[in-house]
XYZ file of C-alpha atoms in Angstrom:
584
model
C 12.741 17.454 -52.001
C 11.458 17.790 -55.653
C 13.864 15.035 -56.962
C 12.842 12.754 -54.198
C 8.957 13.217 -54.853
C 9.687 12.514 -58.468
C 11.625 9.246 -57.899
C 8.887 8.244 -55.135
C 6.092 8.932 -57.689
C 8.010 7.191 -60.692
C 8.567 4.287 -58.286
C 4.605 3.930 -57.617
C 3.821 4.085 -61.223
C 6.468 1.466 -62.131
C 4.649 -0.797 -59.436
C 1.365 -0.004 -60.783
C 2.242 -1.108 -64.059
C 3.878 -4.214 -63.154
C 0.663 -5.180 -61.470
C -1.603 -4.350 -64.420
C 1.045 -6.256 -66.761
C 0.805 -9.304 -64.158
C -3.027 -9.253 -64.139
C -3.212 -9.144 -67.952
C -0.759 -12.018 -68.285
C -2.617 -14.042 -65.903
C -5.802 -13.563 -68.061
C -3.976 -14.710 -71.236
C -4.687 -18.383 -72.502
C -1.507 -18.629 -74.345
C 0.664 -17.758 -71.486
C 0.668 -21.476 -69.967
C 2.026 -22.584 -73.238
C 5.379 -21.243 -72.318
C 7.867 -24.180 -71.594
C 11.210 -23.301 -70.064
C 13.984 -25.171 -71.277
C 11.851 -26.748 -74.333
C 9.003 -28.737 -74.362
C 5.587 -29.227 -75.510
C 1.916 -28.679 -74.449
C -0.428 -31.576 -74.139
C -3.867 -30.277 -73.448
C -3.687 -28.031 -70.263
C -0.624 -29.959 -68.944
C 2.913 -29.786 -70.011
C 5.139 -32.379 -70.824
C 8.731 -31.205 -70.971
C 11.659 -32.942 -72.560
C 14.066 -32.891 -69.693
C 17.425 -33.872 -70.222
C 19.701 -35.649 -67.678
C 21.159 -33.416 -65.069
C 25.080 -32.958 -65.411
C 26.847 -34.236 -62.422
C 29.530 -32.482 -59.908
C 29.975 -28.768 -59.843
C 28.551 -28.513 -63.293
C 25.179 -29.225 -62.081
C 25.210 -26.569 -59.373
C 26.798 -24.053 -61.797
C 24.106 -24.583 -64.905
C 21.188 -25.646 -62.793
C 17.798 -24.056 -63.375
C 15.757 -26.532 -61.101
C 13.708 -24.650 -58.525
C 14.843 -27.234 -56.117
C 18.645 -26.977 -56.633
C 18.408 -23.163 -56.674
C 16.614 -23.235 -53.355
C 19.392 -25.326 -51.650
C 22.059 -23.063 -53.102
C 20.210 -19.978 -51.561
C 19.941 -21.795 -48.326
C 23.596 -22.582 -48.266
C 24.658 -18.950 -49.378
C 22.180 -17.828 -46.462
C 23.995 -19.952 -43.991
C 27.268 -18.696 -44.842
C 26.179 -15.350 -44.902
C 24.603 -16.030 -41.359
C 27.891 -17.053 -40.050
C 29.632 -14.115 -41.388
C 27.204 -11.668 -39.422
C 27.584 -13.947 -36.368
C 31.101 -13.790 -36.008
C 31.018 -9.875 -36.658
C 28.492 -9.557 -33.764
C 30.285 -12.028 -31.387
C 33.595 -9.809 -31.812
C 31.392 -6.669 -31.197
C 29.685 -8.135 -28.138
C 33.108 -9.345 -26.600
C 34.403 -5.825 -27.104
C 31.467 -4.485 -24.884
C 31.976 -6.781 -22.064
C 34.195 -4.137 -20.503
C 33.747 -0.081 -20.989
C 36.888 0.683 -22.526
C 37.558 -0.175 -26.096
C 40.269 -2.563 -25.428
C 39.897 -5.352 -27.816
C 38.725 -3.603 -31.180
C 39.821 -0.526 -32.752
C 36.623 1.538 -33.035
C 36.987 1.814 -36.731
C 36.807 -1.648 -36.965
C 34.009 -1.909 -34.595
C 32.299 0.536 -36.783
C 33.114 -1.605 -39.811
C 31.826 -4.921 -38.083
C 28.662 -3.135 -36.989
C 27.772 -2.040 -40.627
C 28.670 -5.349 -42.283
C 26.733 -7.244 -39.591
C 23.386 -5.122 -40.346
C 23.562 -5.381 -44.103
C 24.731 -9.097 -44.100
C 21.885 -10.119 -41.743
C 19.125 -8.320 -43.777
C 20.199 -8.583 -47.352
C 22.499 -11.497 -47.513
C 20.707 -13.764 -44.924
C 17.117 -12.483 -44.361
C 16.133 -12.144 -47.998
C 17.903 -15.379 -49.418
C 16.942 -17.698 -46.657
C 13.280 -16.893 -47.249
C 13.973 -17.331 -50.985
C 15.373 -20.808 -50.310
C 12.219 -21.839 -48.990
C 10.104 -20.093 -51.575
C 12.082 -21.504 -54.385
C 11.996 -25.220 -53.345
C 8.391 -25.305 -51.875
C 6.244 -22.563 -53.847
C 5.962 -24.846 -57.071
C 5.532 -27.862 -54.981
C 2.593 -26.542 -52.868
C 0.843 -25.024 -56.173
C 1.304 -28.033 -58.348
C 3.694 -26.195 -60.692
C 6.303 -27.882 -62.743
C 8.849 -25.336 -62.035
C 9.312 -21.281 -61.431
C 7.715 -19.383 -64.297
C 11.156 -18.152 -65.553
C 13.547 -20.832 -64.276
C 16.519 -19.124 -65.987
C 15.700 -15.762 -64.608
C 15.620 -17.599 -61.166
C 19.010 -18.788 -61.657
C 20.322 -15.161 -62.660
C 18.753 -13.935 -59.427
C 20.562 -16.110 -57.172
C 23.966 -15.791 -59.254
C 24.009 -11.881 -58.523
C 24.105 -12.699 -54.689
C 27.704 -13.989 -54.554
C 29.296 -10.943 -56.240
C 26.914 -8.741 -54.344
C 28.181 -10.124 -51.229
C 31.840 -9.987 -52.059
C 31.343 -6.226 -52.869
C 29.344 -5.640 -49.667
C 32.305 -7.377 -47.794
C 35.018 -6.014 -49.992
C 36.184 -3.167 -47.645
C 36.939 -5.655 -44.830
C 38.188 -8.141 -46.992
C 40.653 -5.926 -48.653
C 41.733 -3.817 -45.373
C 44.528 -6.136 -44.463
C 46.047 -5.767 -48.008
C 46.538 -2.022 -46.951
C 45.470 -0.789 -50.662
C 43.607 2.270 -49.183
C 40.224 0.368 -49.186
C 38.647 -0.447 -45.687
C 35.365 -1.678 -44.484
C 32.465 1.006 -44.584
C 31.480 2.637 -41.457
C 28.065 3.975 -42.258
C 25.947 1.271 -40.091
C 23.190 -0.431 -42.134
C 21.314 3.024 -42.434
C 24.021 4.393 -44.335
C 22.753 8.046 -43.347
C 24.001 11.118 -45.002
C 25.932 13.340 -44.700
C 28.254 10.547 -43.066
C 27.834 8.357 -46.039
C 29.040 11.008 -48.337
C 31.976 12.621 -46.481
C 33.550 9.050 -46.011
C 36.210 9.156 -48.670
C 36.917 5.281 -48.213
C 36.145 3.248 -51.561
C 34.803 0.465 -49.138
C 31.593 2.220 -48.985
C 31.286 2.513 -52.669
C 31.787 -1.063 -53.037
C 29.098 -1.718 -50.338
C 26.687 0.355 -52.305
C 27.379 -1.220 -55.744
C 26.975 -4.698 -53.808
C 23.621 -3.520 -52.105
C 22.478 -2.609 -55.604
C 23.023 -6.035 -56.921
C 21.282 -7.696 -54.157
C 18.245 -5.476 -54.738
C 18.250 -6.233 -58.387
C 18.241 -10.135 -57.302
C 15.362 -9.551 -54.838
C 13.326 -7.827 -57.775
C 14.060 -10.361 -59.961
C 12.867 -12.897 -57.743
C 9.791 -11.322 -56.641
C 8.706 -10.724 -60.269
C 9.155 -14.463 -60.910
C 7.128 -15.515 -57.658
C 4.440 -13.332 -58.684
C 4.238 -14.775 -62.196
C 4.479 -18.166 -61.026
C 1.848 -17.966 -58.342
C -0.668 -16.363 -60.770
C -0.198 -18.338 -63.711
C 1.592 -21.739 -62.845
C -0.993 -23.078 -60.174
C -2.447 -26.482 -61.030
C -6.109 -26.452 -61.952
C -7.179 -27.523 -58.513
C -5.260 -24.686 -56.677
C -7.428 -21.210 -56.836
C -7.314 -18.273 -54.574
C -9.742 -19.815 -52.070
C -7.659 -22.898 -51.229
C -3.905 -21.318 -52.058
C -1.990 -22.234 -48.960
C -0.987 -19.520 -46.478
C 2.620 -19.685 -47.251
C 2.037 -18.842 -50.750
C 0.000 -16.029 -49.823
C 2.602 -14.410 -47.728
C 5.210 -14.907 -50.203
C 2.947 -13.402 -52.961
C 2.465 -10.345 -50.731
C 6.035 -10.211 -49.914
C 7.027 -10.253 -53.669
C 4.513 -7.274 -54.236
C 6.154 -5.334 -51.696
C 9.744 -6.096 -52.896
C 8.575 -4.698 -56.484
C 7.323 -1.487 -54.702
C 10.108 -0.967 -52.305
C 13.447 -2.099 -54.103
C 13.525 -0.036 -57.097
C 13.201 3.017 -54.796
C 16.204 1.761 -52.764
C 17.960 1.348 -55.696
C 17.281 4.947 -56.937
C 18.582 6.270 -53.725
C 21.725 4.220 -53.849
C 22.452 5.675 -57.457
C 21.842 9.237 -55.911
C 24.295 8.803 -53.296
C 26.752 7.053 -55.499
C 26.533 10.210 -57.670
C 26.906 12.474 -54.433
C 30.187 10.665 -53.554
C 31.755 10.398 -56.824
C 30.161 13.186 -59.098
C 29.552 16.135 -56.975
C 25.889 16.100 -57.311
C 23.930 17.611 -53.901
C 20.998 15.044 -53.610
C 21.594 14.702 -50.162
C 23.726 17.779 -49.152
C 22.599 20.138 -46.791
C 22.411 22.948 -49.414
C 20.851 20.599 -51.922
C 18.214 18.093 -51.190
C 19.242 17.808 -47.548
C 20.165 14.807 -45.671
C 16.598 14.138 -44.488
C 15.709 13.465 -48.126
C 17.920 10.376 -47.769
C 16.187 9.453 -44.595
C 12.593 9.744 -46.146
C 13.739 7.603 -49.220
C 15.634 5.024 -47.254
C 12.941 4.389 -44.875
C 10.217 4.321 -47.329
C 12.217 1.183 -48.375
C 13.468 0.390 -44.900
C 10.291 -0.280 -43.097
C 8.659 -2.582 -45.727
C 11.668 -4.350 -45.620
C 10.890 -5.376 -42.259
C 7.584 -6.868 -43.454
C 9.242 -8.310 -46.298
C 11.278 -10.385 -44.046
C 8.545 -10.989 -41.393
C 5.620 -12.042 -43.704
C 6.998 -15.501 -45.182
C 8.004 -16.109 -41.523
C 4.549 -15.656 -40.360
C 3.146 -17.869 -43.236
C 5.594 -20.544 -42.026
C 4.314 -20.401 -38.856
C 0.578 -20.407 -39.970
C 1.479 -23.577 -42.024
C 3.230 -25.579 -39.507
C 1.260 -25.002 -36.165
C -2.021 -26.594 -37.454
C 0.317 -29.914 -38.555
C 1.415 -30.387 -34.739
C -1.922 -28.847 -33.340
C -4.107 -31.731 -35.169
C -6.502 -28.881 -36.708
C -6.755 -26.705 -39.514
C -5.575 -23.067 -39.211
C -8.282 -20.912 -37.135
C -9.759 -18.128 -39.190
C -7.618 -18.772 -42.269
C -9.145 -15.824 -44.292
C -8.489 -13.267 -41.375
C -4.802 -14.620 -41.671
C -4.875 -13.934 -45.390
C -6.665 -10.584 -44.826
C -4.204 -9.705 -42.019
C -1.070 -10.235 -44.541
C -2.746 -7.970 -47.077
C -3.278 -5.405 -44.418
C 0.304 -5.858 -43.341
C 1.649 -5.461 -47.120
C -0.300 -2.224 -47.497
C 0.082 -0.299 -44.182
C 3.878 -1.223 -44.086
C 4.295 1.648 -46.864
C 2.567 4.009 -44.360
C 4.615 4.171 -41.432
C 8.264 4.992 -42.586
C 8.566 8.213 -40.837
C 8.361 7.039 -37.504
C 12.008 6.221 -37.621
C 11.958 10.057 -37.968
C 10.423 11.614 -35.119
C 13.251 13.017 -33.630
C 14.154 14.852 -36.910
C 12.015 17.709 -36.386
C 9.436 16.913 -38.976
C 6.147 18.542 -38.920
C 4.279 17.386 -35.262
C 1.109 17.086 -37.292
C 3.072 14.486 -39.780
C 4.453 13.055 -36.600
C 1.178 12.362 -35.120
C -0.656 10.972 -38.360
C 2.463 8.487 -38.473
C 2.150 7.719 -34.878
C -1.402 6.651 -35.445
C -0.807 4.358 -38.321
C 2.314 2.902 -36.798
C 0.055 1.806 -33.712
C -2.705 0.574 -36.125
C -0.210 -1.388 -37.868
C 0.011 -3.651 -34.650
C -3.732 -4.705 -35.183
C -3.043 -7.226 -38.246
C -0.122 -8.773 -36.406
C -2.366 -9.209 -33.184
C -4.854 -10.937 -35.595
C -2.384 -13.473 -36.674
C -1.040 -13.977 -32.978
C -4.488 -14.771 -31.708
C -5.262 -17.013 -34.334
C -1.934 -19.127 -34.022
C -2.974 -19.457 -30.085
C -6.519 -20.225 -31.065
C -5.244 -22.782 -33.491
C -3.358 -24.503 -30.909
C -6.143 -24.128 -27.780
C -7.678 -27.464 -27.137
C -5.631 -28.873 -29.923
C -3.665 -32.316 -29.973
C -0.333 -30.719 -29.580
C 2.940 -32.637 -30.729
C 5.957 -30.839 -29.002
C 8.503 -31.701 -31.768
C 11.032 -29.414 -32.870
C 8.917 -27.372 -35.757
C 6.336 -26.996 -33.232
C 8.794 -25.823 -30.378
C 10.525 -23.111 -32.837
C 6.766 -21.988 -33.690
C 6.056 -21.490 -29.979
C 9.299 -19.922 -29.312
C 8.266 -17.361 -32.310
C 5.072 -16.408 -30.716
C 6.549 -15.551 -27.452
C 9.397 -13.601 -28.845
C 7.160 -11.757 -31.567
C 4.849 -10.517 -28.816
C 7.864 -9.092 -26.942
C 9.151 -7.458 -30.053
C 5.714 -6.162 -31.089
C 4.882 -4.667 -27.612
C 8.109 -2.862 -27.499
C 7.196 -1.612 -30.954
C 4.215 -0.171 -29.970
C 5.984 1.777 -27.296
C 8.374 3.183 -29.890
C 5.271 4.010 -32.249
C 4.065 6.761 -29.624
C 5.959 9.732 -30.171
C 6.773 10.916 -26.657
C 8.540 7.542 -25.899
C 10.332 7.197 -28.980
C 12.044 10.732 -28.207
C 13.328 9.328 -25.109
C 14.284 5.878 -26.518
C 15.641 6.882 -30.080
C 18.688 5.591 -30.923
C 19.153 3.536 -27.613
C 19.561 -0.269 -26.948
C 15.881 -0.351 -26.560
C 15.469 0.188 -30.636
C 17.969 -2.741 -30.867
C 16.238 -5.207 -28.627
C 12.875 -4.347 -30.398
C 14.261 -4.816 -33.911
C 16.348 -8.240 -32.786
C 13.194 -9.775 -31.027
C 11.462 -9.657 -34.338
C 14.538 -10.466 -36.572
C 16.185 -13.161 -34.395
C 13.604 -14.204 -32.095
C 10.937 -14.090 -34.577
C 12.212 -14.731 -38.116
C 15.034 -17.017 -37.478
C 12.768 -19.199 -35.230
C 10.239 -19.531 -38.249
C 13.156 -20.571 -40.278
C 14.446 -23.326 -38.086
C 10.731 -24.606 -37.517
C 10.767 -24.774 -41.519
C 14.174 -26.453 -41.826
C 13.146 -29.176 -39.183
C 9.518 -29.554 -40.811
C 10.584 -30.238 -44.312
C 14.053 -32.011 -43.644
C 12.763 -35.206 -44.293
C 11.108 -33.977 -47.470
C 14.271 -32.579 -48.769
C 16.879 -35.342 -47.714
C 14.894 -38.114 -47.151
C 16.155 -38.761 -43.664
C 15.376 -37.626 -40.230
C 17.306 -35.120 -38.102
C 18.623 -36.169 -34.684
C 15.663 -34.958 -32.398
C 17.692 -34.588 -29.063
C 19.961 -32.171 -30.858
C 17.065 -30.415 -32.238
C 15.704 -29.684 -28.831
C 19.178 -28.619 -27.609
C 19.115 -26.102 -30.461
C 15.833 -24.931 -29.724
C 16.437 -24.430 -25.786
C 20.006 -22.715 -26.210
C 18.404 -20.475 -28.786
C 15.241 -19.485 -26.973
C 17.302 -18.833 -23.478
C 20.202 -17.120 -25.501
C 17.758 -14.877 -27.564
C 16.219 -13.560 -24.316
C 19.453 -13.379 -22.314
C 20.815 -11.355 -25.196
C 18.000 -8.724 -25.894
C 16.139 -8.392 -22.852
C 18.861 -6.651 -21.155
C 19.151 -4.523 -23.993
C 15.768 -3.357 -23.156
C 16.962 -2.212 -19.995
C 19.909 -0.701 -21.325
C 17.540 1.382 -23.499
C 15.711 2.618 -20.574
C 19.101 3.561 -18.948
C 19.998 5.780 -21.608
C 22.624 3.805 -23.365
C 23.144 4.689 -27.046
C 23.602 2.112 -29.505
C 26.591 1.640 -31.829
C 29.171 2.749 -29.382
C 32.429 0.735 -29.200
C 33.113 1.967 -25.450
C 30.876 3.682 -22.895
C 33.557 4.495 -20.118
C 32.585 8.080 -20.637
C 28.973 7.759 -21.047
C 26.624 9.505 -18.975
C 24.984 7.416 -16.732
C 25.572 4.429 -14.527
C 28.461 2.531 -16.085
C 28.466 -0.260 -13.669
C 24.741 -0.778 -14.527
C 25.620 -0.803 -18.527
C 28.346 -3.328 -17.860
C 26.392 -5.680 -15.949
C 23.775 -5.535 -18.722
C 26.273 -5.693 -21.766
C 28.024 -8.787 -19.675
C 25.101 -10.475 -19.593
C 23.892 -9.917 -23.159
C 27.445 -11.118 -24.230
C 26.810 -14.532 -22.489
C 23.464 -14.850 -24.597
C 25.281 -14.476 -27.623
C 27.914 -17.274 -26.716
C 24.829 -19.383 -25.973
C 23.297 -18.419 -29.259
C 26.494 -19.169 -30.895
C 26.620 -22.646 -29.101
C 22.902 -23.473 -30.397
C 23.861 -22.746 -34.043
C 27.047 -24.960 -33.891
C 24.450 -27.912 -32.844
C 22.086 -26.934 -35.498
C 24.861 -26.930 -38.203
C 26.404 -30.330 -36.791
C 22.924 -31.607 -36.616
C 21.867 -30.646 -40.245
C 25.052 -31.892 -41.799
C 25.512 -35.394 -40.129
C 21.686 -36.019 -40.424
C 21.801 -35.163 -44.237
C 24.623 -37.477 -44.753
C 23.867 -40.315 -41.983
C 20.323 -39.630 -40.717
C 17.730 -42.496 -40.538
C 15.925 -42.635 -43.469
C 12.000 -41.955 -43.490
C 9.683 -44.759 -44.002
C 6.981 -43.136 -45.937
C 6.076 -40.293 -47.737
C 4.037 -38.910 -44.773
C 6.849 -38.790 -42.215
C 4.677 -36.728 -39.813
C 1.523 -38.782 -39.794
C -0.508 -36.037 -41.435
C -2.753 -38.220 -43.296
C -4.450 -39.480 -40.175
C -5.497 -35.692 -39.248
C -6.496 -34.887 -42.777
C -3.725 -32.464 -43.014
C -1.566 -33.993 -45.820
C -0.616 -31.338 -48.098
C 0.694 -31.249 -51.645
C 4.605 -31.290 -51.116
C 4.263 -34.553 -48.990
C 2.170 -36.164 -51.839
C 4.836 -34.954 -54.127
C 7.376 -36.758 -51.781
C 5.362 -40.090 -51.622
C 5.269 -40.181 -55.958
C 9.168 -39.535 -55.815
C 9.648 -42.301 -53.602
C 7.580 -44.638 -55.884
C 10.418 -45.504 -58.448
C 12.520 -46.551 -55.978
C 10.427 -49.395 -54.865
C 11.683 -52.546 -56.854
C 9.043 -54.846 -58.162
C 7.749 -57.082 -55.290
C 9.676 -55.105 -53.067
C 8.390 -53.097 -49.788
C 9.066 -49.755 -48.321
C 11.790 -50.816 -45.912
C 13.700 -52.310 -48.907
C 13.301 -55.959 -48.233
C 11.907 -58.354 -50.745
C 8.419 -60.241 -50.344
C 8.511 -63.688 -49.721
């Protein structure tokens, strides 16, 4: 425990030092003279000597443009989402019947591990980095990220990290003695120490790379938002999405280095005989403390930028400014701080001191208040507004509905007596996925549809977008609401079969079959989404102005759309018009 305390203290000290350094840099006037890629400063504005971009694959391999890197993050995240989706579809198909008659239990466990880690580290964080990379400089009036080359390095650490994380599953068919890790995404000890499978080591190394990537990106976002803002952008009028990315980045700087330290200790236990997490050493409980001190802030690292997207998009389709903007910012800051004080609610059943459990229960329930503030502000923004139920708005409303269910189930689990009954059942799976899939993914889809005209210059197919929404909304609830009932019935999570389970097997079977039907609906919806994005990008109807959502009429036109309007101007020939026809 002493080693864990030292690691925790050193991480906190490093975080404080990073904040202090960032604050000092933000006060340094000469900082703004730094011009990545060469260039010179004229007054307070920089003029860069941009060379013409290479074409073809060389462009994507060498680019440091924040927009290109944002697109690469997005493609990587979609591919990872597909991998995780295939894994969960196979698992849910296995659970249609009680016996394990489709997948070998070892393969089921490997898919379970791959699905969780992929969705959190290879989809969740990168897809948010895609939005942040593309949009943050446009929203704050910056030319690019503060450190463009570091930005590129942060992305290029992800593909090798993914290959290492998936390495066990990819190499298993070759019969070289390496299989997929079977630790679940929490990598609990002593299970993760005792498995001799080298696939576990590959996964740990891959996780380490993704953590380094996220930390580099977070430092870059903090520096960019602090010192690259346009003179007209101050803390009072900084947009809400940038606020949430800033808080998320600070959380990453505090949380991910601790995960990296814990992973190194676990690798040492596995390969060099140390006893950080051995029963006679630091104890397996130490791993849980270290992991969840990272793991619970990770939930808010994933959910804060989606909350920012929702807060940013809802006013555009309600015809009103965001209600209580300052309170939404304050609640974001509160979530960032409180998220580090609730980790032990994952450990109520481990036998920790009841007094400690009570204190963590109080903070875990209190953290629902800032989320409730946001929810009421979103609803109030829509109240008596001039609503336009386009695809981005539909996904925003779906986010709110699903987030309420996820939040309420979380409050139940925050209570010690209830958690002792529901711990490690499907109720926890339902709660978590209502927030992750029902919340984060919905906000991502809202952002994709909202900014699709800006990125591509074309419109998506509106009918397909609505089919995507309804299949995803119905599929999400048909999948995860039965899991709430499975949890109340006592069905444990992570089981490949349940024919020998204590309890009403027929009850479990019916609910599992219903949940699997929901997954098939989700798969259908995401295939429609993929088809819509690809075909619309290539052949969609071109937008006619730099304000495709008619935001100027409501006084809600923001910087990124003005940037789009300026970018379109050179495309207009002398004497031409916006539709491409010549004036007569």
